[in-house]
Amino acid sequence: MSERESYREFWRKATVAVAGGGSWGTVLAHLISKQVAEVRILVRQEDQARSINSQRANPHYVPELQLSGRVKAYPSLDRVFEGKVNALVWALPSDVSRTEARRIAGLVQGDEYIFHATKGIEPGTNRRMSEILREELPCPRIGVISGPNLAGEIARGEPAATVVASRFDDVIFAGQALFGGEGFRVLGDHDLVGIEWAGALKNIYGIAAGAVEAKGLGWNTKAMLYTFALEEIVRFTVPLGARASTLSGVAGLGDLVATCSSPLSRNFRVGFRLAQGESLAQVLEEIGQTAEGVRTAQTVVEYARQRKLSLPIAEAVHGLVTGQVSVDELLKTVSGANS
């Protein structure tokens, strides 16, 4: 039996916890349930847990997805971590991740595999999610799952690919065993820095793409935006230790294109509706889920200014969400971003 096959055999008897009952957390729980004995989703509300457990669905977030009986939801940390949990999948927003990790720290044993799916950066510190989890949890084996993964499309069973990245090969093998399946290809990588930053940064440019779409502009403009956005991502991340080849791959360019092209993307919808004249508060309230690009734009712009990095599109997006830059000014920045 090969090493990868032995991992799959181990996980068939395993229990996995998923922190976060939103759309992506629910879809990941669904994927994992095909490979393991039990999946426990940590949700915020008792009524959401009842709905998932009785209807086998999470209607507020992914109404089209029918969940396996191996998926259970609980609002109680103690119930989620009762007995032995072999892995924890982290699908919580970046701004609450450190606080929630501290709550969970006393309930894990240290030998669990941790996979985070949060495409954001901690506000105020620029800490990546793997860094936060490493600081707050007694679990050294940490990885990230990231790619062009629009939850609604994966829920419908459409083919997709993602990347599991970690410093540890056994985390990558475990991630491929847990998440991989028919129609969902899981690649492995060691470039945590590049993949985590790419996943966070693309949300900024998704907001810009939504604004471009709202103005009725065509594919020439969109292609220009994607190209200059990728240049800014490379300019920002390579000095931090990212590999340029990572940024042109599935979890870099692939994720950027998906986020900038689809109205399923929350960040795209933010930009689209801001360009139609709605207020940011109104847009975020009606979307009802975290749009990480709003916070990430401020964090990244402040960091870039300190280090004198030129990120004109990110600057313009930050101006758009704070009401300091108009859509037309954003578009002028996009068209002149290479000058």
mmCIF file of C-alpha atoms in Angstrom:
data_model
loop_
_atom_site.group_PDB
_atom_site.id
_atom_site.type_symbol
_atom_site.label_atom_id
_atom_site.label_comp_id
_atom_site.label_asym_id
_atom_site.label_seq_id
_atom_site.Cartn_x
_atom_site.Cartn_y
_atom_site.Cartn_z
ATOM 1 C CA MET A 1 0.000 0.000 0.000
ATOM 2 C CA SER A 2 1.393 3.409 -0.984
ATOM 3 C CA GLU A 3 1.712 6.278 1.492
ATOM 4 C CA ARG A 4 -1.223 8.119 -0.045
ATOM 5 C CA GLU A 5 -3.384 4.979 0.022
ATOM 6 C CA SER A 6 -2.570 4.445 3.695
ATOM 7 C CA TYR A 7 -3.686 8.011 4.418
ATOM 8 C CA ARG A 8 -7.008 7.393 2.705
ATOM 9 C CA GLU A 9 -7.503 4.179 4.689
ATOM 10 C CA PHE A 10 -6.823 6.048 7.949
ATOM 11 C CA TRP A 11 -9.298 8.829 7.150
ATOM 12 C CA ARG A 12 -12.158 6.426 6.414
ATOM 13 C CA LYS A 13 -12.452 5.872 10.191
ATOM 14 C CA ALA A 14 -11.773 9.480 11.184
ATOM 15 C CA THR A 15 -13.784 12.341 12.660
ATOM 16 C CA VAL A 16 -13.295 15.837 11.264
ATOM 17 C CA ALA A 17 -14.490 19.132 12.752
ATOM 18 C CA VAL A 18 -15.362 22.130 10.577
ATOM 19 C CA ALA A 19 -15.311 25.537 12.276
ATOM 20 C CA GLY A 20 -17.769 27.679 10.335
ATOM 21 C CA GLY A 21 -21.187 26.868 8.931
ATOM 22 C CA GLY A 22 -21.243 29.324 6.026
ATOM 23 C CA SER A 23 -21.355 28.362 2.362
ATOM 24 C CA TRP A 24 -17.725 27.289 1.977
ATOM 25 C CA GLY A 25 -17.569 25.527 5.357
ATOM 26 C CA THR A 26 -20.692 23.575 4.434
ATOM 27 C CA VAL A 27 -19.370 22.593 1.011
ATOM 28 C CA LEU A 28 -16.064 21.467 2.511
ATOM 29 C CA ALA A 29 -17.943 19.404 5.092
ATOM 30 C CA HIS A 30 -19.866 17.800 2.219
ATOM 31 C CA LEU A 31 -16.667 16.940 0.337
ATOM 32 C CA ILE A 32 -15.008 15.531 3.443
ATOM 33 C CA SER A 33 -18.046 13.434 4.367
ATOM 34 C CA LYS A 34 -17.371 11.226 1.333
ATOM 35 C CA GLN A 35 -14.014 10.218 2.818
ATOM 36 C CA VAL A 36 -14.504 9.961 6.605
ATOM 37 C CA ALA A 37 -16.754 8.438 9.268
ATOM 38 C CA GLU A 38 -18.119 11.684 10.717
ATOM 39 C CA VAL A 39 -18.017 15.441 10.092
ATOM 40 C CA ARG A 40 -19.071 17.898 12.815
ATOM 41 C CA ILE A 41 -19.786 21.504 11.822
ATOM 42 C CA LEU A 42 -19.503 24.218 14.449
ATOM 43 C CA VAL A 43 -22.312 26.723 13.816
ATOM 44 C CA ARG A 44 -23.382 29.852 15.671
ATOM 45 C CA GLN A 45 -27.091 29.241 16.134
ATOM 46 C CA GLU A 46 -29.129 26.333 17.461
ATOM 47 C CA ASP A 47 -31.732 26.733 14.702
ATOM 48 C CA GLN A 48 -29.057 26.395 12.016
ATOM 49 C CA ALA A 49 -27.845 23.185 13.670
ATOM 50 C CA ARG A 50 -31.388 21.824 13.795
ATOM 51 C CA SER A 51 -31.941 22.639 10.135
ATOM 52 C CA ILE A 52 -28.765 20.879 9.025
ATOM 53 C CA ASN A 53 -29.413 17.834 11.208
ATOM 54 C CA SER A 54 -33.093 17.410 10.347
ATOM 55 C CA GLN A 55 -33.287 18.611 6.736
ATOM 56 C CA ARG A 56 -29.791 17.489 5.669
ATOM 57 C CA ALA A 57 -29.325 20.970 4.213
ATOM 58 C CA ASN A 58 -28.021 24.445 5.090
ATOM 59 C CA PRO A 59 -30.753 26.450 3.336
ATOM 60 C CA HIS A 60 -29.548 29.956 4.171
ATOM 61 C CA TYR A 61 -26.104 29.405 2.630
ATOM 62 C CA VAL A 62 -26.178 26.457 0.200
ATOM 63 C CA PRO A 63 -29.831 25.534 -0.365
ATOM 64 C CA GLU A 64 -29.101 23.293 -3.354
ATOM 65 C CA LEU A 65 -26.708 20.981 -1.463
ATOM 66 C CA GLN A 66 -28.004 17.742 0.076
ATOM 67 C CA LEU A 67 -25.760 16.695 2.959
ATOM 68 C CA SER A 68 -24.770 13.187 3.966
ATOM 69 C CA GLY A 69 -26.012 11.684 7.220
ATOM 70 C CA ARG A 70 -22.357 11.665 8.292
ATOM 71 C CA VAL A 71 -22.524 15.472 8.628
ATOM 72 C CA LYS A 72 -23.803 16.807 11.961
ATOM 73 C CA ALA A 73 -23.959 20.417 13.180
ATOM 74 C CA TYR A 74 -23.604 21.718 16.734
ATOM 75 C CA PRO A 75 -23.488 25.195 18.302
ATOM 76 C CA SER A 76 -21.475 23.771 21.217
ATOM 77 C CA LEU A 77 -17.683 23.595 21.144
ATOM 78 C CA ASP A 78 -17.693 20.770 23.665
ATOM 79 C CA ARG A 79 -19.946 18.661 21.454
ATOM 80 C CA VAL A 80 -17.916 19.302 18.319
ATOM 81 C CA PHE A 81 -14.681 18.262 20.027
ATOM 82 C CA GLU A 82 -16.097 15.445 22.110
ATOM 83 C CA GLY A 83 -13.920 12.354 21.945
ATOM 84 C CA LYS A 84 -11.203 12.209 19.319
ATOM 85 C CA VAL A 85 -11.177 14.661 16.408
ATOM 86 C CA ASN A 86 -8.521 13.869 13.799
ATOM 87 C CA ALA A 87 -8.612 17.098 11.808
ATOM 88 C CA LEU A 88 -10.011 20.610 12.032
ATOM 89 C CA VAL A 89 -11.052 22.599 8.955
ATOM 90 C CA TRP A 90 -11.069 26.335 9.602
ATOM 91 C CA ALA A 91 -13.678 28.309 7.631
ATOM 92 C CA LEU A 92 -14.173 31.409 9.787
ATOM 93 C CA PRO A 93 -13.667 35.081 8.821
ATOM 94 C CA SER A 94 -10.200 36.523 9.369
ATOM 95 C CA ASP A 95 -11.277 39.151 11.903
ATOM 96 C CA VAL A 96 -12.589 36.572 14.404
ATOM 97 C CA SER A 97 -10.038 33.833 13.792
ATOM 98 C CA ARG A 98 -7.633 34.628 16.612
ATOM 99 C CA THR A 99 -10.430 34.969 19.181
ATOM 100 C CA GLU A 100 -12.079 31.736 18.088
ATOM 101 C CA ALA A 101 -8.751 29.885 18.002
ATOM 102 C CA ARG A 102 -8.172 30.851 21.613
ATOM 103 C CA ARG A 103 -11.593 29.432 22.515
ATOM 104 C CA ILE A 104 -10.778 26.150 20.794
ATOM 105 C CA ALA A 105 -7.157 25.810 21.955
ATOM 106 C CA GLY A 106 -7.997 23.957 25.168
ATOM 107 C CA LEU A 107 -10.161 21.414 23.326
ATOM 108 C CA VAL A 108 -7.586 20.094 20.857
ATOM 109 C CA GLN A 109 -4.866 17.613 21.741
ATOM 110 C CA GLY A 110 -2.100 18.868 19.451
ATOM 111 C CA ASP A 111 -1.905 15.984 16.988
ATOM 112 C CA GLU A 112 -4.834 17.139 14.845
ATOM 113 C CA TYR A 113 -4.319 18.195 11.241
ATOM 114 C CA ILE A 114 -5.436 21.804 10.699
ATOM 115 C CA PHE A 115 -6.602 23.054 7.295
ATOM 116 C CA HIS A 116 -7.735 26.646 6.998
ATOM 117 C CA ALA A 117 -9.906 27.925 4.162
ATOM 118 C CA THR A 118 -9.945 31.603 5.165
ATOM 119 C CA LYS A 119 -8.887 33.953 2.370
ATOM 120 C CA GLY A 120 -8.047 36.934 4.525
ATOM 121 C CA ILE A 121 -5.391 38.594 6.647
ATOM 122 C CA GLU A 122 -5.706 39.587 10.295
ATOM 123 C CA PRO A 123 -6.541 43.302 10.447
ATOM 124 C CA GLY A 124 -3.848 45.405 12.056
ATOM 125 C CA THR A 125 -1.122 42.741 12.117
ATOM 126 C CA ASN A 126 -0.898 41.421 8.528
ATOM 127 C CA ARG A 127 -0.676 37.939 9.999
ATOM 128 C CA ARG A 128 -1.644 35.148 7.673
ATOM 129 C CA MET A 129 -4.197 32.636 8.950
ATOM 130 C CA SER A 130 -1.653 29.833 9.270
ATOM 131 C CA GLU A 131 0.463 32.108 11.462
ATOM 132 C CA ILE A 132 -2.488 32.936 13.707
ATOM 133 C CA LEU A 133 -3.459 29.287 14.076
ATOM 134 C CA ARG A 134 0.125 28.277 14.769
ATOM 135 C CA GLU A 135 0.351 30.942 17.475
ATOM 136 C CA GLU A 136 -2.957 30.088 19.165
ATOM 137 C CA LEU A 137 -3.362 26.314 18.737
ATOM 138 C CA PRO A 138 -0.995 23.599 20.036
ATOM 139 C CA CYS A 139 -1.070 21.943 16.589
ATOM 140 C CA PRO A 140 2.051 22.222 14.409
ATOM 141 C CA ARG A 141 0.629 20.416 11.364
ATOM 142 C CA ILE A 142 -1.161 23.249 9.580
ATOM 143 C CA GLY A 143 -2.103 23.719 5.940
ATOM 144 C CA VAL A 144 -4.249 25.924 3.739
ATOM 145 C CA ILE A 145 -6.811 24.953 1.103
ATOM 146 C CA SER A 146 -7.182 27.622 -1.561
ATOM 147 C CA GLY A 147 -8.087 27.949 -5.206
ATOM 148 C CA PRO A 148 -10.787 29.033 -7.671
ATOM 149 C CA ASN A 149 -13.486 27.495 -5.493
ATOM 150 C CA LEU A 150 -16.863 29.196 -5.777
ATOM 151 C CA ALA A 151 -18.947 27.271 -3.266
ATOM 152 C CA GLY A 152 -22.162 27.265 -5.288
ATOM 153 C CA GLU A 153 -20.529 25.663 -8.324
ATOM 154 C CA ILE A 154 -18.823 22.959 -6.260
ATOM 155 C CA ALA A 155 -22.122 22.291 -4.475
ATOM 156 C CA ARG A 156 -23.622 21.554 -7.907
ATOM 157 C CA GLY A 157 -20.838 19.065 -8.616
ATOM 158 C CA GLU A 158 -19.103 21.102 -11.314
ATOM 159 C CA PRO A 159 -15.428 20.195 -11.895
ATOM 160 C CA ALA A 160 -12.907 22.314 -9.976
ATOM 161 C CA ALA A 161 -9.368 22.285 -8.640
ATOM 162 C CA THR A 162 -7.778 23.558 -5.450
ATOM 163 C CA VAL A 163 -4.412 23.544 -3.703
ATOM 164 C CA VAL A 164 -3.507 22.223 -0.269
ATOM 165 C CA ALA A 165 -0.280 23.874 0.868
ATOM 166 C CA SER A 166 1.808 23.180 3.935
ATOM 167 C CA ARG A 167 5.404 22.936 5.080
ATOM 168 C CA PHE A 168 4.692 19.269 5.850
ATOM 169 C CA ASP A 169 4.222 16.575 3.217
ATOM 170 C CA ASP A 170 1.944 14.538 5.481
ATOM 171 C CA VAL A 171 -0.438 17.506 5.768
ATOM 172 C CA ILE A 172 -0.570 17.761 1.976
ATOM 173 C CA PHE A 173 -1.227 14.011 1.629
ATOM 174 C CA ALA A 174 -3.929 14.198 4.301
ATOM 175 C CA GLY A 175 -5.555 17.157 2.554
ATOM 176 C CA GLN A 176 -5.609 15.313 -0.751
ATOM 177 C CA ALA A 177 -7.184 12.297 0.953
ATOM 178 C CA LEU A 178 -9.806 14.405 2.738
ATOM 179 C CA PHE A 179 -10.893 16.841 0.050
ATOM 180 C CA GLY A 180 -10.140 15.036 -3.192
ATOM 181 C CA GLY A 181 -12.809 13.205 -5.096
ATOM 182 C CA GLU A 182 -14.494 12.838 -8.438
ATOM 183 C CA GLY A 183 -14.556 16.232 -10.132
ATOM 184 C CA PHE A 184 -12.554 17.980 -7.414
ATOM 185 C CA ARG A 185 -8.812 17.916 -8.055
ATOM 186 C CA VAL A 186 -6.505 18.672 -5.124
ATOM 187 C CA LEU A 187 -2.945 19.769 -5.884
ATOM 188 C CA GLY A 188 -0.153 20.001 -3.331
ATOM 189 C CA ASP A 189 2.328 22.814 -2.672
ATOM 190 C CA HIS A 190 4.734 24.082 -0.016
ATOM 191 C CA ASP A 191 4.407 27.813 -0.737
ATOM 192 C CA LEU A 192 2.186 28.857 2.167
ATOM 193 C CA VAL A 193 3.192 32.512 1.842
ATOM 194 C CA GLY A 194 2.279 32.787 -1.825
ATOM 195 C CA ILE A 195 -0.969 30.851 -1.631
ATOM 196 C CA GLU A 196 -2.292 32.576 1.491
ATOM 197 C CA TRP A 197 -1.459 36.071 0.270
ATOM 198 C CA ALA A 198 -2.802 35.377 -3.232
ATOM 199 C CA GLY A 199 -6.063 34.147 -1.736
ATOM 200 C CA ALA A 200 -6.405 37.320 0.319
ATOM 201 C CA LEU A 201 -5.308 39.815 -2.318
ATOM 202 C CA LYS A 202 -7.526 38.563 -5.135
ATOM 203 C CA ASN A 203 -10.561 39.687 -3.111
ATOM 204 C CA ILE A 204 -9.487 43.308 -3.538
ATOM 205 C CA TYR A 205 -9.433 42.985 -7.307
ATOM 206 C CA GLY A 206 -12.740 41.124 -7.267
ATOM 207 C CA ILE A 207 -14.299 44.357 -5.993
ATOM 208 C CA ALA A 208 -12.734 46.253 -8.901
ATOM 209 C CA ALA A 209 -14.015 43.630 -11.346
ATOM 210 C CA GLY A 210 -17.546 43.962 -10.040
ATOM 211 C CA ALA A 211 -17.405 47.703 -10.637
ATOM 212 C CA VAL A 212 -16.138 47.114 -14.198
ATOM 213 C CA GLU A 213 -19.028 44.726 -14.824
ATOM 214 C CA ALA A 214 -21.580 47.201 -13.489
ATOM 215 C CA LYS A 215 -20.361 49.797 -15.967
ATOM 216 C CA GLY A 216 -21.062 47.380 -18.823
ATOM 217 C CA LEU A 217 -17.462 47.227 -20.004
ATOM 218 C CA GLY A 218 -16.207 44.356 -22.133
ATOM 219 C CA TRP A 219 -13.533 41.718 -22.078
ATOM 220 C CA ASN A 220 -10.706 43.980 -23.204
ATOM 221 C CA THR A 221 -11.144 46.023 -20.033
ATOM 222 C CA LYS A 222 -11.576 42.914 -17.912
ATOM 223 C CA ALA A 223 -8.443 41.300 -19.318
ATOM 224 C CA MET A 224 -6.522 44.512 -18.660
ATOM 225 C CA LEU A 225 -7.728 44.518 -15.053
ATOM 226 C CA TYR A 226 -6.787 40.864 -14.501
ATOM 227 C CA THR A 227 -3.306 41.428 -15.930
ATOM 228 C CA PHE A 228 -2.519 44.511 -13.878
ATOM 229 C CA ALA A 229 -4.065 42.960 -10.774
ATOM 230 C CA LEU A 230 -1.746 39.969 -11.098
ATOM 231 C CA GLU A 231 1.211 42.330 -11.486
ATOM 232 C CA GLU A 232 0.266 44.023 -8.216
ATOM 233 C CA ILE A 233 -0.112 40.679 -6.451
ATOM 234 C CA VAL A 234 3.357 39.623 -7.624
ATOM 235 C CA ARG A 235 4.835 43.002 -6.623
ATOM 236 C CA PHE A 236 3.384 42.688 -3.148
ATOM 237 C CA THR A 237 3.975 39.012 -2.350
ATOM 238 C CA VAL A 238 7.335 38.060 -3.854
ATOM 239 C CA PRO A 239 9.271 40.315 -1.415
ATOM 240 C CA LEU A 240 7.424 38.489 1.380
ATOM 241 C CA GLY A 241 8.786 35.141 0.198
ATOM 242 C CA ALA A 242 6.178 33.967 -2.311
ATOM 243 C CA ARG A 243 7.222 32.165 -5.481
ATOM 244 C CA ALA A 244 6.223 33.887 -8.709
ATOM 245 C CA SER A 245 5.316 30.476 -10.182
ATOM 246 C CA THR A 246 2.739 29.989 -7.415
ATOM 247 C CA LEU A 247 1.037 33.232 -8.361
ATOM 248 C CA SER A 248 0.538 32.092 -11.952
ATOM 249 C CA GLY A 249 -0.990 28.787 -10.841
ATOM 250 C CA VAL A 250 -4.384 27.512 -9.706
ATOM 251 C CA ALA A 251 -4.356 29.264 -6.314
ATOM 252 C CA GLY A 252 -3.003 32.492 -7.824
ATOM 253 C CA LEU A 253 -4.156 33.403 -11.316
ATOM 254 C CA GLY A 254 -6.878 30.750 -11.263
ATOM 255 C CA ASP A 255 -8.456 32.111 -8.098
ATOM 256 C CA LEU A 256 -8.085 35.681 -9.332
ATOM 257 C CA VAL A 257 -9.950 34.933 -12.564
ATOM 258 C CA ALA A 258 -12.791 33.113 -10.779
ATOM 259 C CA THR A 259 -13.263 35.907 -8.256
ATOM 260 C CA CYS A 260 -13.104 38.641 -10.888
ATOM 261 C CA SER A 261 -15.453 36.878 -13.314
ATOM 262 C CA SER A 262 -18.360 35.549 -11.309
ATOM 263 C CA PRO A 263 -21.319 37.173 -9.549
ATOM 264 C CA LEU A 264 -21.133 34.228 -7.134
ATOM 265 C CA SER A 265 -18.129 36.001 -5.620
ATOM 266 C CA ARG A 266 -19.147 38.181 -2.664
ATOM 267 C CA ASN A 267 -16.368 40.657 -3.396
ATOM 268 C CA PHE A 268 -17.475 40.933 -7.026
ATOM 269 C CA ARG A 269 -21.005 41.675 -5.807
ATOM 270 C CA VAL A 270 -19.699 44.370 -3.461
ATOM 271 C CA GLY A 271 -17.982 46.176 -6.326
ATOM 272 C CA PHE A 272 -20.938 45.728 -8.656
ATOM 273 C CA ARG A 273 -23.415 47.228 -6.221
ATOM 274 C CA LEU A 274 -21.140 50.038 -5.094
ATOM 275 C CA ALA A 275 -20.870 51.014 -8.759
ATOM 276 C CA GLN A 276 -24.664 51.134 -8.898
ATOM 277 C CA GLY A 277 -24.716 53.735 -6.146
ATOM 278 C CA GLU A 278 -25.525 51.646 -3.085
ATOM 279 C CA SER A 279 -23.775 52.326 0.211
ATOM 280 C CA LEU A 280 -21.201 49.862 1.545
ATOM 281 C CA ALA A 281 -23.239 49.282 4.714
ATOM 282 C CA GLN A 282 -26.328 48.426 2.680
ATOM 283 C CA VAL A 283 -24.418 46.095 0.375
ATOM 284 C CA LEU A 284 -22.744 44.167 3.200
ATOM 285 C CA GLU A 285 -25.996 43.833 5.128
ATOM 286 C CA GLU A 286 -27.854 42.411 2.144
ATOM 287 C CA ILE A 287 -25.029 40.033 1.158
ATOM 288 C CA GLY A 288 -25.127 38.714 4.711
ATOM 289 C CA GLN A 289 -21.695 37.059 4.555
ATOM 290 C CA THR A 290 -18.142 38.304 4.958
ATOM 291 C CA ALA A 291 -16.571 40.011 1.937
ATOM 292 C CA GLU A 292 -12.923 39.797 2.955
ATOM 293 C CA GLY A 293 -11.720 42.214 0.270
ATOM 294 C CA VAL A 294 -13.203 45.235 2.057
ATOM 295 C CA ARG A 295 -10.987 44.777 5.116
ATOM 296 C CA THR A 296 -8.037 43.405 3.171
ATOM 297 C CA ALA A 297 -7.901 46.507 0.963
ATOM 298 C CA GLN A 298 -7.269 48.738 3.972
ATOM 299 C CA THR A 299 -4.696 46.362 5.482
ATOM 300 C CA VAL A 300 -2.787 45.959 2.227
ATOM 301 C CA VAL A 301 -2.847 49.643 1.290
ATOM 302 C CA GLU A 302 -1.477 50.658 4.693
ATOM 303 C CA TYR A 303 1.283 48.062 4.414
ATOM 304 C CA ALA A 304 2.144 49.113 0.849
ATOM 305 C CA ARG A 305 2.341 52.783 1.799
ATOM 306 C CA GLN A 306 4.741 52.008 4.638
ATOM 307 C CA ARG A 307 7.026 50.140 2.245
ATOM 308 C CA LYS A 308 6.543 52.506 -0.704
ATOM 309 C CA LEU A 309 5.067 49.788 -2.920
ATOM 310 C CA SER A 310 3.025 50.932 -5.908
ATOM 311 C CA LEU A 311 -0.401 49.258 -5.858
ATOM 312 C CA PRO A 312 -2.619 51.763 -7.701
ATOM 313 C CA ILE A 313 -5.604 49.461 -8.231
ATOM 314 C CA ALA A 314 -5.630 48.323 -4.611
ATOM 315 C CA GLU A 315 -5.404 51.973 -3.559
ATOM 316 C CA ALA A 316 -8.355 52.856 -5.791
ATOM 317 C CA VAL A 317 -10.442 49.961 -4.462
ATOM 318 C CA HIS A 318 -9.760 51.076 -0.905
ATOM 319 C CA GLY A 319 -10.864 54.555 -1.937
ATOM 320 C CA LEU A 320 -14.023 53.162 -3.522
ATOM 321 C CA VAL A 321 -15.133 51.221 -0.428
ATOM 322 C CA THR A 322 -14.394 54.208 1.838
ATOM 323 C CA GLY A 323 -16.244 56.640 -0.423
ATOM 324 C CA GLN A 324 -13.144 58.643 -1.362
ATOM 325 C CA VAL A 325 -12.836 57.438 -4.973
ATOM 326 C CA SER A 326 -15.566 57.270 -7.605
ATOM 327 C CA VAL A 327 -16.103 54.357 -9.966
ATOM 328 C CA ASP A 328 -14.919 56.477 -12.875
ATOM 329 C CA GLU A 329 -11.730 57.319 -11.009
ATOM 330 C CA LEU A 330 -11.212 53.606 -10.296
ATOM 331 C CA LEU A 331 -11.583 52.825 -14.001
ATOM 332 C CA LYS A 332 -9.078 55.532 -14.924
ATOM 333 C CA THR A 333 -6.635 53.974 -12.470
ATOM 334 C CA VAL A 334 -7.101 50.544 -14.046
ATOM 335 C CA SER A 335 -6.480 51.865 -17.546
ATOM 336 C CA GLY A 336 -3.371 53.746 -16.437
ATOM 337 C CA ALA A 337 -2.011 51.178 -14.022
ATOM 338 C CA ASN A 338 0.967 50.319 -16.218
ATOM 339 C CA SER A 339 2.139 53.906 -16.687
#
